[in-house]
Structure formats: structure tokens, C-alpha cells
Amino acid sequence: MNPAPPTSDFRAVRLPAPGRPLADERVAAAAPGTGEVLVRVKAAGICHSDAHYRAGVGSTRHPLTLGHEIAGVIEAVGNGVTTHRAGGRVCLHYLVTCGKCRDCRAGREQFCATGQMIGKDRDGGYAEFIRVPAQNAHLLPDAIPFEQGAILMCSSATALHALRKARVTTGDTVAVFGIGGLGISAIQLARALGASSVYAVDVNAAKLALAKRFGAIPIDARASDPVQAIREATGGRGVDAALELIGLPRTMEQAVEVLAPLGRAALAGLTRERISISPYRDILNREAEIIGVSDHLATEIPELMRFVLAGALDLSSVVSRTVPLEAVAINRVLDDLEAFRDDLRSVILP
Ligand SMILES: [Zn+2]
Ligand SMILES: [Zn+2]
């Protein structure tokens, strides 16, 4: 049986102000409104983006409960909700959008002008409970553990979206730059989408070994120039699609330089710095494309679940650490992420 639902207030770990450490707080409980569900959080992923939000980059209101990778159980449903019942296992799509504007209706809801991201623009999942529109709660099959359901909602979903944007299809060769949580999903999903070979570029031996275990060809960027190494491995041709998942100008340039004729570079890592490419050599001459990747779509979530259930996406080795819902522990994980001392993924188990 679940513990009692919140009647007065519940625990949350919140960002009091930009640049401050997260703090343990109590938040007033509220019943779900019309069209909303109240979810008891069972797992919340700690993402590299959360380190940026803590630093005050991107987060738009304070105090704010961080956390946009959330899985849990429906505690209560508001009026008009027919799609969910109390007790149902769910994971939450992190974009709350209007559903009515031109972009929402066209199925590109990341561009909804009034859209809000959970854990960035509105309270997130570093808490015992969260209230969200019912449409954001996707059923989580019993076979998928909560902590995997949580990380599916960000890194795996974005990896799938990046592969879709890069139009990866059967027989394509793919290079993945950066083998973190995103990269491990990207390797597996690229193979599930029919990629003939996947080159995994990183500088970390353990991550390269993990990439190899999932069927990728490891490319150690410390040992040789990855562009040259991949060109040699592909008979000089390069790859049909390259994903940049780190957010470094150099690896973005490499993702472009490594493309074959008609190749697509999908850039998902975040940086404000500029990159330098040779338009003739890298783009025009090859009719190559550079494509931006922003978030993912709600429609990609059920598709992801099917990949997990079919065994094509195995996240069991991705969750490397679990922490309690306590500010001290969570701040420590964020410090590690900021210093790139991250393993793969840490998940809060409230
Ligand atoms: Zn995330
Ligand atoms: Zn909209």
C-alpha cells in the first residue's frame, strides 16, 4: 500500500535562487485541478541540464523544484481525467504545452510559445509529489523499472529524436560523439533503426568499453584524430549521420567533417560558442546538412517504450548511482556533473 497522500505539505529539494545550492524545503500540497494528475514520484533523474539551472542558466522562476526526468505512480486524478486512474505507473513528458497553437497542432510542440518545461519553468520532480496535466503522463509498462522510466524521458528520448532528425535508416553508418547517458541510448537506438555500423567517439576508456558492449565500434579520440580514424574505417567515405551529444565546438566540427556525401550532422550538445567549418569542403561539396536537435516529441515516448520492451534499448547499465531526496546528496551529484566527473546517470529515489 502507498503511504498516505499529501494533505498539508510534502518534501521537495528546491533551487531558492540562481547560483545557490539546492535546499530541502516543504511545499504546500494541492489536489489535482481539472485535467491534471497528481503523481507520487518514484524516481527522478539528475541531468547535466540541472547543473546549468542551479547555476541560474535557463531556469526561469525561483524558488523552483528542479527535475524533469520523472517516473512515478498516479496518486489522484482531477476532474475530467479519463485516461488515468490512481495507482497507474507513469512517466512524465517534460514539456507542458497548450495543444492548440499552430506548432502544437503540427506536432512540433517544442516550439509552443507558451510551453513550459517541467523542472525549469515550473516545479519538477525533485519532490515527493508533482502535479501535471494528464496528457503529460505516459503509461509506464510494469516491465520497465521506475529509474529507467525516468531517464527514458530525457536522454533516451532526445537520442531518439536526434536520430530521427538525422533521418537514420537501414544500412546507414552512424558516428556518435559523446558516450554518456544520451550516447549509450543513441548507439542502441541507431542499431534498432537499422544502422549498419555505429562508431562511438569518446576519451573515456570505460565509456568506450561500454559502447563496444552495445555493438558500437569504439573510437578513442585521445589515441587518434576521430575524423581520420572513422574515414579510414569507412574506406574514406565517412558516415551517413553523425550525432554530437557533448556540446563542445571541436566535436561539433568533427561531426560535420566526418560526413559522407549527403550526410547529416545532428547537434544536440549545448554550447554558446561558435564553430568553424569549411563550407565548400564540408557542406556544399557533399550536400551535407547540419541539423539542430531541441528536446523531443510526446509521440516519440511510446515508441521508446516499445524499443525497451523489445530488448533493443537496455538501460540497466546506465543508472549508475541512486541518491535519496536530500539536498546535500543531490548538490554533490550536480557538483560532479559540473566538473564532468559524472559516471552515467544518477537517479533520486524519494
Ligand atoms: Zn535531462
Ligand atoms: Zn502550443
XYZ file of C-alpha atoms and ligand atoms in Angstrom:
352
model
C 0.000 0.000 0.000
C 1.094 3.555 -0.664
C 1.729 5.875 2.248
C -0.982 8.463 2.870
C -1.499 11.088 0.149
C -0.284 14.599 0.941
C -2.768 16.572 2.993
C -0.699 19.516 4.218
C 2.749 19.636 2.674
C 5.472 17.394 1.247
C 9.241 17.283 0.850
C 10.965 18.866 -2.131
C 14.538 19.816 -2.978
C 14.436 23.302 -4.482
C 16.584 25.987 -6.032
C 15.975 29.043 -3.817
C 17.685 31.499 -6.189
C 20.003 31.321 -9.229
C 23.524 30.252 -8.336
C 22.578 28.977 -4.887
C 22.820 25.361 -3.722
C 19.588 23.371 -3.692
C 17.808 23.287 -0.333
C 15.438 20.931 1.489
C 12.020 22.529 1.720
C 8.418 21.657 2.392
C 5.880 22.564 -0.255
C 2.131 23.006 0.241
C 0.147 20.127 -1.210
C -2.707 20.789 -3.618
C -5.264 18.449 -5.145
C -5.003 17.985 -8.927
C -7.037 20.539 -10.860
C -9.282 19.853 -13.843
C -7.396 17.796 -16.408
C -4.466 17.235 -14.059
C -2.992 14.257 -12.256
C -1.067 14.156 -9.000
C 1.911 11.807 -9.255
C 3.861 10.279 -6.382
C 7.462 10.465 -7.615
C 9.227 7.099 -7.523
C 12.347 8.113 -9.444
C 13.785 11.389 -10.718
C 16.875 11.544 -12.898
C 19.582 14.127 -12.210
C 20.560 15.639 -15.539
C 23.509 17.743 -16.633
C 20.976 20.475 -17.516
C 20.053 20.662 -13.828
C 23.587 21.823 -13.057
C 23.048 24.674 -15.534
C 19.672 25.540 -13.989
C 21.215 25.562 -10.495
C 23.859 27.967 -11.806
C 20.990 30.194 -12.980
C 21.372 29.425 -16.678
C 17.971 28.634 -18.189
C 15.793 28.298 -15.088
C 13.101 30.956 -15.296
C 11.498 31.243 -11.864
C 12.666 30.818 -8.304
C 12.239 29.187 -5.902
C 11.972 26.214 -8.232
C 11.828 22.469 -7.747
C 14.236 21.026 -10.308
C 13.871 17.634 -12.012
C 12.487 16.889 -15.483
C 13.127 13.115 -15.699
C 10.293 11.679 -13.670
C 8.550 8.358 -13.176
C 6.004 7.519 -10.520
C 2.530 6.383 -9.620
C -0.727 8.281 -10.083
C -1.879 9.338 -6.632
C -5.063 11.173 -7.627
C -6.765 12.440 -10.767
C -8.581 15.733 -11.262
C -11.966 16.359 -12.850
C -12.310 15.340 -16.447
C -9.388 12.911 -16.457
C -10.452 9.640 -18.054
C -7.071 8.407 -19.269
C -5.535 7.634 -15.866
C -6.516 6.011 -12.599
C -4.970 6.157 -9.156
C -2.247 3.522 -8.851
C -1.194 3.607 -12.515
C 2.535 3.618 -13.285
C 3.563 6.587 -15.418
C 6.495 8.592 -16.637
C 6.203 12.269 -17.476
C 6.853 14.068 -20.740
C 8.627 17.213 -19.558
C 7.111 19.758 -21.951
C 3.785 21.200 -20.879
C 2.288 22.756 -23.996
C -1.008 24.401 -24.970
C -2.042 21.765 -27.520
C -3.860 24.401 -29.574
C -1.339 26.658 -31.262
C -0.003 26.184 -34.763
C 3.162 24.396 -33.607
C 1.316 22.109 -31.176
C -1.229 21.166 -33.832
C 1.562 20.416 -36.309
C 3.205 18.004 -33.871
C 6.214 20.173 -33.112
C 5.214 21.122 -29.622
C 8.765 22.011 -28.554
C 8.125 25.374 -30.227
C 4.838 26.124 -28.432
C 5.158 29.804 -27.496
C 3.504 29.230 -24.121
C 5.214 25.878 -23.483
C 6.824 25.260 -20.108
C 9.462 22.731 -19.218
C 8.908 20.802 -16.004
C 11.802 21.416 -13.595
C 12.861 24.578 -15.442
C 9.837 26.817 -15.950
C 7.560 25.069 -13.438
C 8.109 22.817 -10.436
C 9.696 19.472 -11.219
C 10.317 16.061 -9.767
C 12.895 16.524 -7.008
C 9.943 16.079 -4.694
C 7.611 13.520 -3.192
C 4.767 14.670 -5.447
C 4.189 16.579 -8.662
C 1.047 17.866 -10.358
C 0.962 17.817 -14.176
C -1.584 17.839 -17.000
C -2.843 14.287 -17.555
C -1.609 14.361 -21.160
C 1.984 14.586 -19.895
C 1.684 11.260 -18.055
C 2.536 8.282 -20.275
C 1.815 4.761 -19.097
C 4.970 3.012 -17.950
C 4.823 -0.751 -18.547
C 5.396 -2.945 -15.473
C 8.488 -4.440 -17.104
C 10.334 -1.093 -17.044
C 11.695 -0.081 -13.611
C 10.892 3.451 -12.417
C 14.502 4.656 -12.572
C 14.758 3.564 -16.195
C 11.378 5.132 -16.943
C 12.708 8.396 -15.533
C 15.854 8.553 -17.654
C 13.946 7.464 -20.751
C 12.182 10.830 -20.513
C 15.262 12.906 -21.284
C 18.436 11.319 -22.553
C 16.870 8.369 -24.380
C 14.043 10.472 -25.809
C 16.477 13.106 -27.039
C 18.735 10.420 -28.516
C 15.808 9.007 -30.478
C 14.775 12.493 -31.608
C 18.342 13.238 -32.748
C 18.425 10.014 -34.776
C 15.030 10.868 -36.293
C 16.189 14.395 -37.145
C 19.298 12.874 -38.761
C 16.937 10.548 -40.690
C 18.919 7.449 -39.741
C 17.615 4.472 -41.639
C 18.503 0.899 -42.575
C 22.069 0.499 -43.777
C 23.304 3.908 -42.605
C 26.663 4.340 -40.946
C 26.466 6.493 -37.824
C 29.020 8.268 -35.623
C 28.076 9.171 -32.046
C 30.262 11.807 -30.357
C 29.999 11.505 -26.576
C 29.093 8.291 -24.769
C 27.159 9.443 -21.702
C 23.526 8.672 -20.943
C 22.500 10.084 -24.328
C 25.241 8.271 -26.217
C 24.508 4.822 -24.811
C 20.866 5.221 -25.841
C 21.861 6.648 -29.224
C 24.102 3.669 -30.023
C 21.402 1.141 -29.208
C 18.621 3.071 -30.933
C 20.746 3.617 -34.051
C 21.198 -0.127 -34.284
C 17.480 -0.673 -33.641
C 16.740 1.703 -36.546
C 18.914 -0.425 -38.809
C 22.293 1.327 -38.819
C 24.909 -0.974 -40.334
C 27.714 0.280 -38.125
C 27.922 2.767 -35.271
C 31.193 4.493 -34.366
C 31.344 5.650 -30.742
C 33.752 8.518 -30.055
C 34.890 9.365 -26.539
C 38.051 9.838 -24.488
C 36.964 7.705 -21.543
C 38.109 4.058 -21.660
C 35.224 2.759 -19.530
C 32.648 4.501 -21.727
C 34.312 3.179 -24.881
C 34.219 -0.340 -23.425
C 30.511 0.069 -22.647
C 29.866 1.352 -26.177
C 31.590 -1.724 -27.551
C 29.420 -3.953 -25.398
C 26.393 -2.437 -27.125
C 27.788 -3.236 -30.529
C 29.488 0.063 -31.421
C 32.978 0.411 -32.852
C 34.911 2.390 -30.220
C 36.996 5.349 -31.408
C 39.362 6.705 -28.770
C 39.711 10.425 -29.529
C 42.883 10.617 -27.402
C 44.652 7.928 -29.415
C 43.968 9.380 -32.872
C 42.015 12.044 -34.741
C 38.499 10.580 -34.714
C 37.621 12.018 -38.142
C 40.631 10.341 -39.704
C 40.018 7.097 -37.822
C 36.383 6.919 -38.979
C 37.310 7.844 -42.554
C 39.864 5.020 -42.585
C 37.314 2.591 -41.151
C 34.754 3.557 -43.833
C 37.125 3.344 -46.792
C 37.416 7.141 -46.905
C 33.686 7.712 -47.285
C 32.716 8.990 -43.849
C 29.352 8.384 -42.182
C 25.765 8.998 -43.269
C 24.827 10.507 -39.921
C 26.769 11.972 -37.013
C 25.344 12.903 -33.610
C 27.095 15.434 -31.384
C 25.968 14.887 -27.795
C 28.676 16.695 -25.826
C 28.360 20.398 -26.593
C 31.975 21.126 -27.497
C 32.820 23.218 -30.579
C 35.573 20.815 -31.635
C 33.380 17.714 -31.552
C 30.647 19.615 -33.419
C 33.160 20.429 -36.136
C 34.278 16.804 -36.212
C 30.645 15.644 -36.530
C 30.431 17.781 -39.688
C 33.890 16.903 -41.039
C 33.224 13.170 -40.766
C 30.142 13.187 -43.013
C 29.828 11.197 -46.236
C 28.140 12.714 -49.316
C 24.539 13.660 -48.336
C 25.496 13.138 -44.678
C 23.558 14.702 -41.790
C 25.111 16.061 -38.607
C 22.594 16.366 -35.761
C 23.818 18.656 -32.984
C 22.262 18.010 -29.567
C 25.044 19.119 -27.178
C 24.648 22.630 -25.801
C 27.206 25.369 -26.281
C 27.064 29.096 -26.879
C 30.488 29.084 -28.501
C 30.959 29.346 -32.245
C 32.110 26.567 -34.503
C 34.271 26.768 -37.578
C 33.670 24.702 -40.689
C 34.733 24.925 -44.292
C 31.501 25.483 -46.261
C 32.860 24.174 -49.561
C 34.729 21.147 -48.253
C 32.312 20.133 -45.506
C 28.839 21.163 -46.701
C 28.422 22.234 -50.344
C 30.708 19.688 -51.903
C 28.958 16.872 -50.065
C 25.448 18.340 -49.966
C 25.739 17.708 -46.256
C 23.330 19.071 -43.641
C 23.742 20.423 -40.127
C 20.576 19.894 -38.095
C 19.670 21.254 -34.670
C 18.059 18.978 -32.095
C 15.793 20.501 -29.467
C 14.125 18.259 -26.900
C 11.868 15.569 -28.308
C 8.215 14.879 -29.049
C 5.497 13.267 -26.958
C 4.832 10.887 -29.848
C 8.359 9.507 -29.538
C 7.777 8.288 -25.966
C 5.541 5.267 -26.717
C 7.984 4.355 -29.477
C 10.834 4.399 -26.954
C 8.896 2.128 -24.600
C 8.456 -0.361 -27.434
C 12.220 -0.404 -28.019
C 12.799 -1.094 -24.311
C 10.159 -3.844 -24.175
C 11.613 -5.446 -27.311
C 15.045 -5.524 -25.663
C 16.519 -3.133 -28.247
C 17.193 -0.458 -25.632
C 18.798 -1.747 -22.435
C 19.220 0.932 -19.770
C 20.182 -1.398 -16.939
C 23.822 -0.292 -17.073
C 23.037 3.416 -17.431
C 21.757 4.154 -13.933
C 24.985 4.130 -12.014
C 24.031 5.724 -8.727
C 20.893 6.285 -6.684
C 20.557 9.020 -4.063
C 17.855 9.945 -1.530
C 15.664 13.047 -1.861
C 18.092 15.201 0.118
C 19.701 18.473 -0.918
C 23.199 17.520 0.286
C 23.312 14.355 -1.829
C 21.770 15.998 -4.895
C 24.078 19.036 -4.755
C 27.022 16.637 -4.674
C 25.833 14.904 -7.855
C 25.357 18.296 -9.542
C 28.896 19.305 -8.477
C 30.192 16.123 -10.124
C 28.231 16.814 -13.301
C 29.565 20.375 -13.404
C 33.123 19.042 -13.105
C 32.416 16.325 -15.741
C 33.112 13.734 -13.044
C 29.833 12.094 -13.948
C 29.563 8.377 -14.336
C 26.447 7.895 -16.392
C 23.216 8.747 -14.632
C 22.230 9.360 -11.032
C 18.630 8.913 -10.022
C 16.816 10.173 -6.933
C 14.619 7.613 -5.202
C 12.350 9.642 -2.877
Zn 17.616 15.809 -18.696
Zn 1.142 25.305 -28.221
